[in-house]
Amino acid sequence: MPYRANVSEFRFMFDHVVGFDQVAATDRFGEATPETVDAVLTEAGKMCEEILAPLQRAGDLHPARLENGVVRTSPGFSDGYRAIADGGWIAIAADPDHGGMGLPMSMTTAVNDMMSAACLSLQLAPLMSQGQIEALEHHATDEIKDTYLPKLISGEWVGTMNLTEPQAGSDVGALATKAEPNGDGTYAITGQKIYISWGDNDFTENVCHLVLARLPGAVPGTKGISLFLVPKLIPDEAGNPGVANTLKVVSLEHKMGLHGSPTAVMQYDGAKGWLIGKEHDGMRAMFTMMNNARLGVGVQGIGAAEGAFQHALAYAQDRKQGKTENNNITDHADVRRMLATMKADIFAARAIALANAVAIDMETATGDADWAARAALLTPITKAFGTETGMRVAEMGVQVHGGMGFVEETGAAQYSRDVRVTAIYEGTNGIQSMDLVGRKLMDGGEAAYRLLDEMESEAEAARTALPDLVDPVWQACETLRETTEWMVEHAPKDRFAGSVPFLHGFARVLGAHYHLKAALADPDGPHQRLAAFYIHRLLPEHVGLLAHARQGATALFALSVEDLAS
């Protein structure tokens, strides 16, 4: 089934749902005119349809492999990556001083969504580079920027992120990789890192690893971690790839999905690296890349959901089963329910992600602390809800196919297998929810309350036009406000016990808000009908989710491990 890039949907959301006009009105992003946005999205969509989408099955059927220490990528991936790089799609938001387009993150987010829908395994490579580019822009020396950024932005070189070790997963502070000063401003990096997405390839000139390591005498935990840039090939004086560094790919993981994306175990044996940022301040620098990646991974989930939905819809429209009006299974109530749920949830998750990107753009353009707080608040919601949507939609896609969904040849199962890891990497979704009720409510809930004030104000303004949709949205906002107040008032243990349902309840209400805005912009159109479906059938889930969130930790931990094992 050919993938169709829904460029018109992104334009609709930019114009009517997520407030992109505010971004385009700033001096920083004044070049993001409607004409520019249309041109960029149209060309990116064409590339996704014609070049990336045909690679989706190839990556699954012919996985990346390690041969004699060399990573061999899936058939066609080299040409696909070259199309991404040559089109400038890696560096839409990167600094023009080093070759980037300097356009808003909102546009990068839309393009990443389309690339993820077309071929998620390959999209991971430019996503890693995007995060590294941002980290270097914020924390590297001018010399490092001048050497590495033009190559990363052009796609000649690719970036990775090295955090995890066999004994240090989410507990990053337990890492054991060492960095010893060489006496010439460089460092010798020694240790092993695992789960390194696109740790190597056979189509770029160099691979640039950002590696967390510990300097001699550093304190234990995350406060003693530093960040280093460790290239596969050490640049010579002219900035070209030179001698091989002392690092290697030990093995590639055998994974449930994303077979086209090589996930490497990396070994560093005194490899030469350069400090990024200050000594012992590596987590702050790495979080620049991680926050970029958390938005990007949420969008991966949404893109995968879009691909799965289009795949399921095409199958349902072609599948004849019983006597129905349209002579296909879309007329069966349960199939129609699943397809509508898929479509409505994708819209909600996509709107949250784009609103997150708009907040990042407004912070970049204005330096306003309120926009920074909005972006921070939306990041864990985007990551967790976007990836959960990807998993749910892909699973429903298998169900729509019926028995054929369980048969690999149809390709439906691949979406479910590929997207599953997105809820795990870049901070598990449980960690995202703890971040939301912990760090993101440390302001006493002010950022959340400002967002709720806007949501309720916009609902009130729409009461006359769409009263049947406004009232449930307004009431849901009030329930979310009360639950946020509960979270602010209670101890961390109680918050954490209800953090996952709180995040999903928050996302449910946010999704209704954006669906309502779409309905107002499209009266009597498909967005209005989709909004009615979401608000009347999916939004009610927030009641149970937020009630769950307010239960605290007592009953949860009263259920002992022995009880669970009995």
mmCIF file with all atom_site columns, N, CA, C and O in Angstrom, residues 132-152:
data_model
loop_
_atom_site.group_PDB
_atom_site.id
_atom_site.type_symbol
_atom_site.label_atom_id
_atom_site.label_alt_id
_atom_site.label_comp_id
_atom_site.label_asym_id
_atom_site.label_entity_id
_atom_site.label_seq_id
_atom_site.pdbx_PDB_ins_code
_atom_site.Cartn_x
_atom_site.Cartn_y
_atom_site.Cartn_z
_atom_site.occupancy
_atom_site.B_iso_or_equiv
_atom_site.pdbx_formal_charge
_atom_site.auth_seq_id
_atom_site.auth_comp_id
_atom_site.auth_asym_id
_atom_site.auth_atom_id
_atom_site.pdbx_PDB_model_num
ATOM 1  N N  . GLN A 1 132 ? 22.128 15.805 17.975 1.00 0.00 ? 132 GLN A N  1
ATOM 2  C CA . GLN A 1 132 ? 23.542 16.127 18.182 1.00 0.00 ? 132 GLN A CA 1
ATOM 3  C C  . GLN A 1 132 ? 23.861 17.533 17.694 1.00 0.00 ? 132 GLN A C  1
ATOM 4  O O  . GLN A 1 132 ? 24.618 18.266 18.331 1.00 0.00 ? 132 GLN A O  1
ATOM 5  N N  . ILE A 1 133 ? 23.288 17.919 16.567 1.00 0.00 ? 133 ILE A N  1
ATOM 6  C CA . ILE A 1 133 ? 23.499 19.272 16.053 1.00 0.00 ? 133 ILE A CA 1
ATOM 7  C C  . ILE A 1 133 ? 23.064 20.306 17.093 1.00 0.00 ? 133 ILE A C  1
ATOM 8  O O  . ILE A 1 133 ? 23.799 21.260 17.380 1.00 0.00 ? 133 ILE A O  1
ATOM 9  N N  . GLU A 1 134 ? 21.901 20.111 17.683 1.00 0.00 ? 134 GLU A N  1
ATOM 10 C CA . GLU A 1 134 ? 21.422 21.073 18.674 1.00 0.00 ? 134 GLU A CA 1
ATOM 11 C C  . GLU A 1 134 ? 22.323 21.107 19.900 1.00 0.00 ? 134 GLU A C  1
ATOM 12 O O  . GLU A 1 134 ? 22.622 22.176 20.441 1.00 0.00 ? 134 GLU A O  1
ATOM 13 N N  . ALA A 1 135 ? 22.781 19.929 20.352 1.00 0.00 ? 135 ALA A N  1
ATOM 14 C CA . ALA A 1 135 ? 23.671 19.879 21.514 1.00 0.00 ? 135 ALA A CA 1
ATOM 15 C C  . ALA A 1 135 ? 24.977 20.616 21.238 1.00 0.00 ? 135 ALA A C  1
ATOM 16 O O  . ALA A 1 135 ? 25.474 21.374 22.085 1.00 0.00 ? 135 ALA A O  1
ATOM 17 N N  . LEU A 1 136 ? 25.551 20.416 20.066 1.00 0.00 ? 136 LEU A N  1
ATOM 18 C CA . LEU A 1 136 ? 26.804 21.084 19.725 1.00 0.00 ? 136 LEU A CA 1
ATOM 19 C C  . LEU A 1 136 ? 26.598 22.586 19.555 1.00 0.00 ? 136 LEU A C  1
ATOM 20 O O  . LEU A 1 136 ? 27.452 23.390 19.961 1.00 0.00 ? 136 LEU A O  1
ATOM 21 N N  . GLU A 1 137 ? 25.486 22.988 18.971 1.00 0.00 ? 137 GLU A N  1
ATOM 22 C CA . GLU A 1 137 ? 25.203 24.419 18.820 1.00 0.00 ? 137 GLU A CA 1
ATOM 23 C C  . GLU A 1 137 ? 25.170 25.127 20.171 1.00 0.00 ? 137 GLU A C  1
ATOM 24 O O  . GLU A 1 137 ? 25.624 26.268 20.306 1.00 0.00 ? 137 GLU A O  1
ATOM 25 N N  . HIS A 1 138 ? 24.666 24.449 21.193 1.00 0.00 ? 138 HIS A N  1
ATOM 26 C CA . HIS A 1 138 ? 24.514 25.067 22.509 1.00 0.00 ? 138 HIS A CA 1
ATOM 27 C C  . HIS A 1 138 ? 25.740 24.932 23.399 1.00 0.00 ? 138 HIS A C  1
ATOM 28 O O  . HIS A 1 138 ? 25.970 25.787 24.261 1.00 0.00 ? 138 HIS A O  1
ATOM 29 N N  . HIS A 1 139 ? 26.534 23.876 23.223 1.00 0.00 ? 139 HIS A N  1
ATOM 30 C CA . HIS A 1 139 ? 27.541 23.567 24.239 1.00 0.00 ? 139 HIS A CA 1
ATOM 31 C C  . HIS A 1 139 ? 28.970 23.402 23.728 1.00 0.00 ? 139 HIS A C  1
ATOM 32 O O  . HIS A 1 139 ? 29.899 23.369 24.542 1.00 0.00 ? 139 HIS A O  1
ATOM 33 N N  . ALA A 1 140 ? 29.185 23.275 22.429 1.00 0.00 ? 140 ALA A N  1
ATOM 34 C CA . ALA A 1 140 ? 30.537 23.011 21.921 1.00 0.00 ? 140 ALA A CA 1
ATOM 35 C C  . ALA A 1 140 ? 31.325 24.297 21.732 1.00 0.00 ? 140 ALA A C  1
ATOM 36 O O  . ALA A 1 140 ? 30.763 25.393 21.635 1.00 0.00 ? 140 ALA A O  1
ATOM 37 N N  . THR A 1 141 ? 32.646 24.159 21.652 1.00 0.00 ? 141 THR A N  1
ATOM 38 C CA . THR A 1 141 ? 33.513 25.296 21.347 1.00 0.00 ? 141 THR A CA 1
ATOM 39 C C  . THR A 1 141 ? 33.335 25.678 19.880 1.00 0.00 ? 141 THR A C  1
ATOM 40 O O  . THR A 1 141 ? 32.844 24.892 19.061 1.00 0.00 ? 141 THR A O  1
ATOM 41 N N  . ASP A 1 142 ? 33.763 26.873 19.538 1.00 0.00 ? 142 ASP A N  1
ATOM 42 C CA . ASP A 1 142 ? 33.665 27.313 18.141 1.00 0.00 ? 142 ASP A CA 1
ATOM 43 C C  . ASP A 1 142 ? 34.460 26.403 17.219 1.00 0.00 ? 142 ASP A C  1
ATOM 44 O O  . ASP A 1 142 ? 34.046 26.143 16.075 1.00 0.00 ? 142 ASP A O  1
ATOM 45 N N  . GLU A 1 143 ? 35.605 25.927 17.701 1.00 0.00 ? 143 GLU A N  1
ATOM 46 C CA . GLU A 1 143 ? 36.424 25.037 16.877 1.00 0.00 ? 143 GLU A CA 1
ATOM 47 C C  . GLU A 1 143 ? 35.686 23.741 16.549 1.00 0.00 ? 143 GLU A C  1
ATOM 48 O O  . GLU A 1 143 ? 35.689 23.269 15.402 1.00 0.00 ? 143 GLU A O  1
ATOM 49 N N  . ILE A 1 144 ? 35.057 23.160 17.556 1.00 0.00 ? 144 ILE A N  1
ATOM 50 C CA . ILE A 1 144 ? 34.275 21.933 17.342 1.00 0.00 ? 144 ILE A CA 1
ATOM 51 C C  . ILE A 1 144 ? 33.103 22.223 16.404 1.00 0.00 ? 144 ILE A C  1
ATOM 52 O O  . ILE A 1 144 ? 32.832 21.456 15.467 1.00 0.00 ? 144 ILE A O  1
ATOM 53 N N  . LYS A 1 145 ? 32.411 23.327 16.639 1.00 0.00 ? 145 LYS A N  1
ATOM 54 C CA . LYS A 1 145 ? 31.282 23.678 15.771 1.00 0.00 ? 145 LYS A CA 1
ATOM 55 C C  . LYS A 1 145 ? 31.722 23.794 14.318 1.00 0.00 ? 145 LYS A C  1
ATOM 56 O O  . LYS A 1 145 ? 31.064 23.273 13.408 1.00 0.00 ? 145 LYS A O  1
ATOM 57 N N  . ASP A 1 146 ? 32.818 24.485 14.096 1.00 0.00 ? 146 ASP A N  1
ATOM 58 C CA . ASP A 1 146 ? 33.279 24.718 12.723 1.00 0.00 ? 146 ASP A CA 1
ATOM 59 C C  . ASP A 1 146 ? 33.680 23.422 12.027 1.00 0.00 ? 146 ASP A C  1
ATOM 60 O O  . ASP A 1 146 ? 33.527 23.289 10.806 1.00 0.00 ? 146 ASP A O  1
ATOM 61 N N  . THR A 1 147 ? 34.187 22.476 12.791 1.00 0.00 ? 147 THR A N  1
ATOM 62 C CA . THR A 1 147 ? 34.621 21.209 12.205 1.00 0.00 ? 147 THR A CA 1
ATOM 63 C C  . THR A 1 147 ? 33.461 20.258 11.955 1.00 0.00 ? 147 THR A C  1
ATOM 64 O O  . THR A 1 147 ? 33.362 19.642 10.885 1.00 0.00 ? 147 THR A O  1
ATOM 65 N N  . TYR A 1 148 ? 32.571 20.146 12.933 1.00 0.00 ? 148 TYR A N  1
ATOM 66 C CA . TYR A 1 148 ? 31.567 19.090 12.895 1.00 0.00 ? 148 TYR A CA 1
ATOM 67 C C  . TYR A 1 148 ? 30.204 19.528 12.352 1.00 0.00 ? 148 TYR A C  1
ATOM 68 O O  . TYR A 1 148 ? 29.537 18.752 11.649 1.00 0.00 ? 148 TYR A O  1
ATOM 69 N N  . LEU A 1 149 ? 29.755 20.725 12.680 1.00 0.00 ? 149 LEU A N  1
ATOM 70 C CA . LEU A 1 149 ? 28.383 21.098 12.311 1.00 0.00 ? 149 LEU A CA 1
ATOM 71 C C  . LEU A 1 149 ? 28.137 21.107 10.800 1.00 0.00 ? 149 LEU A C  1
ATOM 72 O O  . LEU A 1 149 ? 27.106 20.586 10.353 1.00 0.00 ? 149 LEU A O  1
ATOM 73 N N  . PRO A 1 150 ? 29.020 21.668 9.993  1.00 0.00 ? 150 PRO A N  1
ATOM 74 C CA . PRO A 1 150 ? 28.736 21.633 8.549  1.00 0.00 ? 150 PRO A CA 1
ATOM 75 C C  . PRO A 1 150 ? 28.585 20.213 8.012  1.00 0.00 ? 150 PRO A C  1
ATOM 76 O O  . PRO A 1 150 ? 27.741 19.956 7.134  1.00 0.00 ? 150 PRO A O  1
ATOM 77 N N  . LYS A 1 151 ? 29.387 19.277 8.526  1.00 0.00 ? 151 LYS A N  1
ATOM 78 C CA . LYS A 1 151 ? 29.337 17.896 8.053  1.00 0.00 ? 151 LYS A CA 1
ATOM 79 C C  . LYS A 1 151 ? 28.084 17.179 8.544  1.00 0.00 ? 151 LYS A C  1
ATOM 80 O O  . LYS A 1 151 ? 27.469 16.384 7.804  1.00 0.00 ? 151 LYS A O  1
ATOM 81 N N  . LEU A 1 152 ? 27.699 17.434 9.792  1.00 0.00 ? 152 LEU A N  1
ATOM 82 C CA . LEU A 1 152 ? 26.470 16.827 10.312 1.00 0.00 ? 152 LEU A CA 1
ATOM 83 C C  . LEU A 1 152 ? 25.247 17.397 9.610  1.00 0.00 ? 152 LEU A C  1
ATOM 84 O O  . LEU A 1 152 ? 24.294 16.675 9.299  1.00 0.00 ? 152 LEU A O  1
#
